[in-house]
Amino acid sequence: MPAQRADARRNYARILAVAEEEVAAHGADASLEQIARTAGVGSATVRRHFPTRRALLEAVSRQQIEALCARARELAGSGDSRGALLEWLGEVVAYSASARGLAAALARDGASPDSLYENSCSAALEEAGAPLLRRAVQDGAAAEDVTVADLITLVVGIVLATEHHPDPPAEADRLFRLTVAGLGPRS
Amino acid sequence: MPAQRADARRNYARILAVAEEEVAAHGADASLEQIARTAGVGSATVRRHFPTRRALLEAVSRQQIEALCARARELAGSGDSRGALLEWLGEVVAYSASARGLAAALARDGASPDSLYENSCSAALEEAGAPLLRRAVQDGAAAEDVTVADLITLVVGIVLATEHHPDPPAEADRLFRLTVAGLGPRS
DNA sequence: TGCTAAACGGCGGGGCCCTCCGTATCTTAC
DNA sequence: GTAAGATACGGAGGGCCCCGCCGTTTAGCA
């Protein structure tokens, strides 16, 4: 006895596939109705499988998020704690800047009453990044009151602000390096 | 012979006043129709005075922007070039975080064909901030390849990313300080 | 006081989001 | 194999919004 009916699973997959293309093409505010139309289902079905736009964005971004989490685990064993953290953050920037909708999925949405099980995407990333940051703090390469959430928020901010540039990934990377370096040579 | 008819000016003022409240209440994507209704004019009239949402946001933010420009001129004479630049940027953060819509008005919108006379808001800010940055660069307090536009973009990113937090201004300020400090004590 | 041009605003088209509810389809049990 | 029940579907309608058109009003000038 499947937890879900077979046709429901099929539709879920179809919708998700179409949504990936549509979000890639039109960004985080792609039309849900358009997705439904292309997938050949009713708009209600889309809403049934993905109650909120955010839910859909998170599902679309899932693979990328998991890849980033895996990368964090890889880097956790690296010798250079600061370098590992920066490398990982840089990849988060690169992914978010090139895969449209990812940044929006990561952005916290204060509109929710209970923020417990929500933000599954950003929660996963934060958990994966925690060891990296912890090690960097221990090595004195990062301030103690910084959280992974802070870093993710900064990254998301950079990506959001560069979203409309001619070459978002390049610009995002530039600003990220600038941020890492601090305002300038002399502090 | 007025460049504009008297009633047009009146309506402009009415709409702008209503828009300020509405944007303050509902953020950058306040309903233009709601503004028209509250102002007691047709929605076409709103569009006539403010062809794009961005135009309206810029008009709404004009006073704040000018205040920030004035502040930049004040700080231009300060002895501590780095301190002056940081002080100014901090105020940009504070303004943007507390006045809803300002960040959106500042955000570059790549949708425009000719970006010449556009972004009057951010253009003004950039011009006002240029001397501050120039001095900081001369004093070696900022990297040479940094532009005011970069700094504004970073600030806007921080504000956008913290927009949905419980206390946006506080969070934005935190992240700004974190950015200025660089990732950590050891670089 | 007329005339002209500027400004207004109602209206309709198109789109999107959201909800409801009758219907079709899958599962399971017999 | 079939009948019953649960599950999922999707069309339709309401509400809101942005946008453009165009007949009408009104301010400003002679």
XYZ file of C-alpha atoms (C1' of nucleotides) in Angstrom:
434
model
C 0.000 0.000 0.000
C 1.745 3.087 -1.264
C 1.662 6.131 0.889
C 0.604 7.901 -2.280
C -1.303 6.752 -5.289
C 0.709 5.941 -8.354
C -0.808 8.697 -10.498
C -0.089 11.200 -7.764
C 3.564 10.275 -7.818
C 3.605 10.524 -11.590
C 2.076 13.956 -11.532
C 4.452 15.066 -8.832
C 7.386 14.084 -11.001
C 5.940 15.700 -14.104
C 5.219 18.947 -12.305
C 8.641 19.011 -10.715
C 10.356 18.469 -14.047
C 8.395 21.244 -15.706
C 8.923 23.511 -12.734
C 12.675 23.110 -13.004
C 12.650 24.341 -16.575
C 10.210 27.093 -15.850
C 12.075 28.400 -12.831
C 15.340 28.222 -14.725
C 13.753 30.295 -17.455
C 11.749 32.817 -15.470
C 13.243 32.830 -12.016
C 11.627 32.442 -8.655
C 8.357 34.017 -9.633
C 7.539 31.790 -12.539
C 3.837 31.343 -13.152
C 2.358 28.380 -11.325
C -0.444 28.245 -13.831
C 2.012 28.105 -16.687
C 3.723 25.190 -15.011
C 0.394 23.431 -14.622
C -0.481 24.047 -18.253
C 2.838 22.774 -19.555
C 2.689 19.755 -17.307
C -0.816 19.052 -18.563
C -2.438 19.152 -15.155
C -4.893 21.441 -13.472
C -3.576 24.310 -11.433
C -5.197 22.787 -8.383
C -2.998 19.734 -8.744
C 0.108 21.845 -8.635
C -1.095 23.478 -5.468
C -1.955 20.124 -4.007
C 1.560 18.824 -4.404
C 3.246 22.113 -3.581
C 1.049 24.111 -1.224
C 3.247 27.179 -1.413
C 5.568 28.654 -3.965
C 8.355 28.197 -1.512
C 7.646 24.476 -1.268
C 8.005 24.182 -5.000
C 11.200 26.194 -5.057
C 12.666 24.049 -2.337
C 11.787 20.896 -4.215
C 13.315 22.292 -7.365
C 16.493 23.218 -5.513
C 16.743 20.015 -3.554
C 19.400 18.381 -5.686
C 21.638 21.411 -5.662
C 21.243 21.786 -1.937
C 22.183 18.198 -1.352
C 25.202 18.588 -3.564
C 26.296 21.568 -1.490
C 25.750 19.632 1.703
C 27.858 16.800 0.368
C 30.552 19.259 -0.599
C 30.560 20.617 2.933
C 31.152 17.136 4.286
C 34.012 16.652 1.882
C 35.647 19.899 2.866
C 35.184 19.209 6.547
C 38.315 17.106 6.485
C 40.464 19.657 4.748
C 43.537 20.873 6.502
C 42.940 24.566 5.985
C 39.843 25.395 7.970
C 39.532 28.941 6.753
C 40.177 27.944 3.168
C 37.629 25.165 3.401
C 34.935 27.473 4.701
C 35.650 30.064 2.036
C 35.737 27.469 -0.682
C 32.385 26.147 0.404
C 30.791 29.565 0.658
C 32.146 30.389 -2.759
C 30.407 27.366 -4.154
C 27.195 28.322 -2.450
C 27.479 31.676 -4.181
C 28.192 30.063 -7.533
C 25.288 27.642 -7.283
C 22.832 30.253 -6.106
C 23.860 32.728 -8.734
C 23.598 30.325 -11.618
C 20.548 28.339 -10.600
C 17.690 30.752 -10.565
C 15.262 30.378 -7.713
C 17.766 28.804 -5.387
C 18.505 32.035 -3.600
C 14.810 32.703 -3.186
C 14.355 29.213 -1.781
C 17.122 29.901 0.686
C 15.873 33.312 1.700
C 14.057 33.162 4.974
C 10.430 34.005 4.742
C 9.174 35.552 7.915
C 5.589 35.105 6.849
C 5.359 31.723 8.510
C 3.912 31.356 11.979
C 5.947 28.351 13.118
C 9.429 28.388 11.717
C 10.181 24.968 13.087
C 10.198 22.412 10.349
C 10.248 25.060 7.711
C 13.114 26.294 5.619
C 14.121 22.719 5.142
C 16.527 23.888 2.484
C 18.346 26.475 4.460
C 18.160 24.301 7.549
C 19.975 21.511 5.749
C 22.614 23.882 4.470
C 23.148 25.371 7.889
C 23.548 21.985 9.446
C 26.020 20.925 6.788
C 28.029 24.100 7.100
C 28.167 24.137 10.873
C 31.243 21.925 11.218
C 33.135 24.040 8.710
C 32.388 27.208 10.589
C 33.074 25.625 13.949
C 36.499 24.587 12.875
C 37.227 28.002 11.423
C 36.220 29.655 14.672
C 38.431 27.326 16.653
C 41.329 28.254 14.430
C 40.613 31.904 14.988
C 39.671 32.434 11.368
C 36.159 33.605 12.099
C 34.483 35.625 14.805
C 32.734 33.662 17.510
C 29.373 35.281 17.218
C 28.954 34.431 13.558
C 26.503 31.715 12.601
C 26.156 29.749 9.418
C 22.771 31.377 9.011
C 24.503 34.751 8.942
C 26.853 33.633 6.223
C 24.047 32.114 4.177
C 22.041 35.290 4.556
C 24.958 37.336 3.298
C 25.417 35.046 0.347
C 21.722 35.159 -0.482
C 21.814 38.912 -0.244
C 24.682 39.151 -2.685
C 22.938 36.856 -5.113
C 19.631 38.675 -4.837
C 21.281 42.021 -5.388
C 23.180 40.843 -8.436
C 20.297 38.952 -9.960
C 19.606 41.616 -12.555
C 23.134 42.288 -13.659
C 24.300 41.326 -17.125
C 26.408 38.496 -15.757
C 25.065 37.564 -12.320
C 27.457 34.721 -11.476
C 30.519 36.803 -12.245
C 29.251 39.816 -10.379
C 28.159 37.734 -7.416
C 31.573 36.159 -7.254
C 33.270 39.535 -7.376
C 31.189 40.902 -4.533
C 31.643 37.764 -2.530
C 35.426 38.036 -2.743
C 35.151 41.676 -1.836
C 33.115 40.797 1.218
C 35.532 38.140 2.300
C 38.458 40.493 1.960
C 36.705 43.029 4.110
C 36.423 46.601 3.046
C 40.079 46.966 2.249
C 43.684 46.103 2.944
C 43.934 47.987 6.208
C 41.431 47.082 8.870
C 2.417 79.102 -17.854
C 3.038 76.127 -15.681
C 4.886 73.251 -17.199
C 2.113 71.222 -15.712
C -1.476 72.016 -15.030
C -2.368 72.846 -11.464
C -4.639 69.845 -11.022
C -1.926 67.575 -12.313
C 0.450 68.861 -9.679
C -2.196 68.414 -7.018
C -2.847 64.855 -8.022
C 0.853 64.157 -8.167
C 1.232 65.324 -4.609
C -1.811 63.404 -3.408
C -0.659 60.204 -5.040
C 2.847 60.573 -3.714
C 1.599 61.141 -0.188
C -0.643 58.104 -0.319
C 2.088 56.053 -1.930
C 4.457 56.837 0.914
C 2.035 55.436 3.446
C 1.159 52.475 1.322
C 4.746 51.533 0.596
C 5.642 51.971 4.239
C 2.828 49.608 5.118
C 3.121 46.991 2.399
C 6.627 47.293 1.048
C 7.862 47.674 -2.465
C 5.056 45.709 -4.037
C 2.180 47.718 -2.682
C -0.883 47.745 -4.904
C -0.938 50.619 -7.353
C -4.700 50.329 -7.609
C -5.033 50.580 -3.869
C -2.965 53.736 -3.953
C -5.178 55.149 -6.675
C -8.322 54.270 -4.747
C -7.076 55.823 -1.523
C -5.918 58.925 -3.339
C -9.308 59.204 -4.977
C -8.000 59.108 -8.524
C -8.240 56.636 -11.358
C -5.556 54.044 -11.693
C -4.649 55.512 -15.053
C -3.729 58.761 -13.371
C -1.276 57.005 -11.132
C 0.325 55.391 -14.134
C 0.404 58.695 -15.932
C 2.429 60.351 -13.196
C 4.532 57.290 -12.438
C 4.911 55.178 -15.568
C 6.625 52.352 -13.732
C 6.559 50.996 -10.233
C 10.203 51.851 -9.988
C 9.482 55.482 -10.835
C 7.046 55.642 -7.967
C 9.427 53.971 -5.567
C 12.146 56.392 -6.529
C 9.860 59.340 -5.987
C 8.822 57.974 -2.622
C 12.434 57.498 -1.623
C 13.643 60.818 -2.957
C 13.755 62.612 0.364
C 15.664 59.851 2.059
C 18.076 59.635 -0.815
C 18.720 63.334 -0.716
C 19.284 63.192 2.999
C 21.865 60.478 2.445
C 23.526 62.512 -0.268
C 23.701 65.493 2.045
C 25.169 63.317 4.746
C 27.841 62.154 2.343
C 28.815 65.747 1.652
C 29.026 66.435 5.371
C 31.230 63.443 5.984
C 33.444 64.275 3.037
C 35.308 66.742 5.223
C 35.843 64.356 8.090
C 39.372 63.592 9.089
C 39.052 59.858 9.226
C 38.423 58.768 5.647
C 37.749 55.149 6.452
C 35.542 56.037 9.365
C 33.608 58.501 7.251
C 32.951 55.962 4.536
C 31.839 53.341 7.034
C 29.666 55.788 8.881
C 27.968 56.748 5.664
C 27.440 53.187 4.513
C 26.046 52.357 7.904
C 23.504 55.079 7.505
C 22.600 53.836 4.065
C 21.955 50.456 5.633
C 19.869 51.955 8.401
C 17.755 54.017 6.047
C 17.203 51.201 3.589
C 16.337 48.729 6.267
C 13.833 50.933 8.012
C 12.202 52.620 5.047
C 10.504 49.880 3.108
C 10.847 50.130 -0.621
C 14.036 52.088 -0.555
C 16.195 49.056 -1.141
C 14.007 48.011 -4.035
C 14.308 51.479 -5.494
C 18.053 51.240 -5.206
C 18.295 47.762 -6.655
C 19.396 47.861 -10.239
C 16.800 46.582 -12.612
C 18.384 45.026 -15.647
C 15.083 45.005 -17.477
C 15.755 48.382 -19.004
C 17.263 48.728 -22.458
C 19.132 51.963 -21.950
C 20.488 52.308 -18.469
C 21.630 55.840 -19.058
C 19.378 58.236 -17.298
C 17.841 55.499 -15.288
C 18.379 54.558 -11.693
C 18.331 58.207 -10.832
C 18.213 57.219 -7.195
C 21.185 54.962 -7.149
C 23.008 57.257 -9.551
C 22.640 60.147 -7.141
C 23.839 58.048 -4.241
C 26.812 56.812 -6.183
C 27.804 60.299 -7.152
C 27.477 61.507 -3.592
C 29.466 58.620 -2.215
C 32.255 58.786 -4.762
C 34.376 61.361 -2.905
C 34.151 59.366 0.297
C 35.343 56.234 -1.393
C 38.032 58.047 -3.327
C 39.517 59.435 -0.184
C 39.378 56.068 1.514
C 41.194 54.482 -1.393
C 43.866 57.161 -1.319
C 44.385 56.454 2.363
C 44.719 52.783 1.616
C 41.559 51.935 3.503
C 39.797 50.421 0.542
C 40.807 48.359 -2.430
C 41.317 50.228 -5.675
C 38.963 48.195 -7.792
C 35.980 48.816 -5.560
C 33.260 51.160 -6.776
C 30.528 52.913 -4.895
C 28.110 50.864 -6.938
C 29.639 47.724 -5.500
C 29.197 48.973 -1.982
C 25.618 50.029 -2.626
C 24.881 46.664 -4.172
C 26.245 44.925 -1.110
C 24.185 47.102 1.169
C 21.064 46.499 -0.877
C 21.748 42.783 -0.788
C 22.010 42.775 2.968
C 18.799 44.717 3.307
C 16.933 42.525 0.847
C 18.104 39.377 2.576
C 17.069 40.624 6.003
C 13.771 42.074 4.913
C 11.743 39.241 6.370
C 13.476 38.916 9.683
C 11.685 39.810 12.886
C 13.782 42.946 13.300
C 15.182 43.904 9.909
C 17.099 47.045 10.874
C 18.922 45.314 13.690
C 19.737 42.262 11.635
C 20.853 44.351 8.686
C 23.137 46.341 10.928
C 24.624 43.182 12.398
C 25.385 41.724 9.002
C 26.764 45.007 7.776
C 29.225 45.174 10.629
C 30.141 41.586 10.007
C 30.805 42.364 6.377
C 32.934 45.358 7.205
C 34.959 43.360 9.674
C 35.611 40.745 7.053
C 35.122 37.113 7.755
C 37.160 37.158 10.902
C 40.067 38.518 12.921
C 42.747 36.756 10.915
C 42.868 37.465 7.234
C -16.324 84.220 -22.253
C -14.787 80.617 -25.808
C -11.339 77.551 -27.350
C -7.755 74.210 -27.144
C -4.973 71.058 -25.260
C -3.871 68.727 -21.236
C -5.459 65.682 -17.820
C -8.745 62.568 -16.031
C -10.915 58.070 -15.092
C -14.133 54.384 -16.322
C -13.963 50.226 -18.737
C -12.509 45.887 -20.715
C -8.830 42.471 -21.673
C -5.558 39.398 -19.924
C -3.215 37.010 -16.140
C -2.477 35.157 -11.868
C -3.616 33.060 -7.475
C -6.740 30.594 -4.758
C -10.831 27.665 -3.405
C -14.611 24.704 -3.988
C -16.749 20.648 -5.418
C -18.340 17.192 -8.627
C -15.989 13.570 -11.057
C -12.595 10.158 -12.496
C -9.220 6.939 -11.083
C -6.522 3.966 -8.269
C -6.542 0.312 -4.322
C -8.067 -2.964 -1.670
C -11.000 -6.457 -0.206
C -14.143 -9.748 -1.341
C -13.219 -10.024 -11.600
C -15.723 -6.719 -9.401
C -17.637 -3.620 -6.167
C -16.778 -0.131 -2.460
C -14.108 3.404 -0.606
C -10.612 6.456 -0.511
C -7.737 9.401 -3.009
C -6.525 12.516 -6.467
C -7.921 15.311 -10.297
C -9.269 19.566 -12.808
C -12.738 22.800 -14.411
C -15.034 26.874 -12.988
C -15.623 31.053 -10.505
C -14.196 34.935 -7.514
C -10.925 38.362 -6.392
C -7.130 41.154 -7.311
C -3.948 43.312 -10.258
C -1.622 45.531 -14.223
C -2.257 47.660 -18.612
C -4.098 50.390 -22.573
C -7.912 52.753 -24.884
C -10.796 56.699 -25.516
C -14.648 59.616 -24.604
C -15.178 63.371 -21.278
C -13.969 66.956 -18.192
C -11.373 70.928 -16.859
C -7.631 74.266 -16.493
C -5.351 78.027 -18.744
C -5.036 81.400 -22.433
C -6.775 84.797 -25.617
